[in-house]
Amino acid sequence: GAGAGAGAGGASNGARDAAGSGSGLPTQGVPTNHGQAPSRLPPTPAGPHQPADDESDSDSEASDDVTGSDDEDSSWISWFCSLKGNEFFAEVDEEYIQDDFNLVGLSSQVPYFDYALDLILDVESPNDDVLTEEQHEMVESAAEMLYGLIHARYILTSRGLNAMLEKFKSIDFGRCPRVYCSGQPCLPVGLSDVPRTSTVKVFCPRCEDVYFPRSKYQGNIDGAYFGTTFPHLFLMTNQYLRQPKPTQSYTPRVFGFKIHASAKLQAQ
């Protein structure tokens, strides 16, 4: 089942600080081989003279951290998406998360599934105080994993594609680092749909190659939270965004002369 998904109650920063919720105590001890360290980062105040040399990182990271820590009325989803490094994530509709059909198969992949679901939906639990600190951390980590796997499914729906379209237009995913792609906006992509296999990459619709994200924080996100299908379905849905492949390519030269193919073979 999807746990206490029907209770999309009011958001509470207290529940978020506790980082754990649910409808009962776990039936087994804290697993030692699940979850990973929470990705929350301490807020970094934006100084008045902060340099703006990285349009995809510097400006958004400072403002996002402040938003994530100061907005007491925000939901867990809004808070999570506003964290530094989580700029690639779209906000999943709570109605989508509350539909059990959309969560099929996830309970076996995510530890503390019911607790994690309650945390995402800001559902208060009277048993929060009973959980140990270690269990709270496990629930928090599980919530991040669960949201990521739900997110991978949501962005393949019409509403999810529209949400990602707005982020694409805002160049939230960065630009292609290839010179001859002329700053083409990119899309996030996973190299595998299996969690903890590889980190997220960015796909260039022009040269159709993949690259590492510019931000080290974004580079630590699991690629399964975006999946292997998203950028290609996105471009099929929005055909007008397709760009012709660049005709130019770099030509190596020595003293102005092209390097002969035989020289390249000798080097091998």
PDB file of C-alpha atoms in Angstrom, residues 3 11 31 42 44 51 78-79 83 102 107 126 155 158 169 172 178-179 184 200-201 210 228 230 244 250 256 266:
ATOM      1  CA  GLY A   3       0.872   4.156   3.533  1.00  0.00           C
ATOM      2  CA  ALA A  11       2.892  21.826   5.907  1.00  0.00           C
ATOM      3  CA  PRO A  31      19.066  -1.434   8.633  1.00  0.00           C
ATOM      4  CA  PRO A  42      23.715  24.169   5.924  1.00  0.00           C
ATOM      5  CA  THR A  44      24.987  29.803   3.103  1.00  0.00           C
ATOM      6  CA  PRO A  51      30.636  37.141  -7.735  1.00  0.00           C
ATOM      7  CA  SER A  78       9.097  22.994  -1.933  1.00  0.00           C
ATOM      8  CA  TRP A  79      11.826  22.944   0.699  1.00  0.00           C
ATOM      9  CA  LEU A  83      18.016  23.151  -1.622  1.00  0.00           C
ATOM     10  CA  ASN A 102       1.789   5.982  -9.175  1.00  0.00           C
ATOM     11  CA  SER A 107       7.709   0.213  -1.334  1.00  0.00           C
ATOM     12  CA  PRO A 126       2.348  11.175  17.165  1.00  0.00           C
ATOM     13  CA  ILE A 155       8.334  14.050 -15.345  1.00  0.00           C
ATOM     14  CA  SER A 158       2.031  15.724 -19.328  1.00  0.00           C
ATOM     15  CA  LYS A 169      13.267  27.706 -20.801  1.00  0.00           C
ATOM     16  CA  ASP A 172      17.937  25.616 -15.018  1.00  0.00           C
ATOM     17  CA  ARG A 178      30.736  22.163 -26.460  1.00  0.00           C
ATOM     18  CA  VAL A 179      31.907  25.299 -28.284  1.00  0.00           C
ATOM     19  CA  GLN A 184      22.525  25.129 -26.322  1.00  0.00           C
ATOM     20  CA  VAL A 200      22.835  12.520 -13.270  1.00  0.00           C
ATOM     21  CA  LYS A 201      24.268  13.887 -16.516  1.00  0.00           C
ATOM     22  CA  VAL A 210      26.036  13.784 -22.493  1.00  0.00           C
ATOM     23  CA  THR A 228      16.984   7.342 -19.314  1.00  0.00           C
ATOM     24  CA  PHE A 230      13.013  11.832 -20.066  1.00  0.00           C
ATOM     25  CA  PRO A 244      20.023  20.844 -36.175  1.00  0.00           C
ATOM     26  CA  TYR A 250      37.371  21.277 -34.282  1.00  0.00           C
ATOM     27  CA  GLY A 256      48.776  25.885 -39.100  1.00  0.00           C
ATOM     28  CA  GLN A 266      51.474   6.135 -35.284  1.00  0.00           C
TER      29      GLN A 266
END
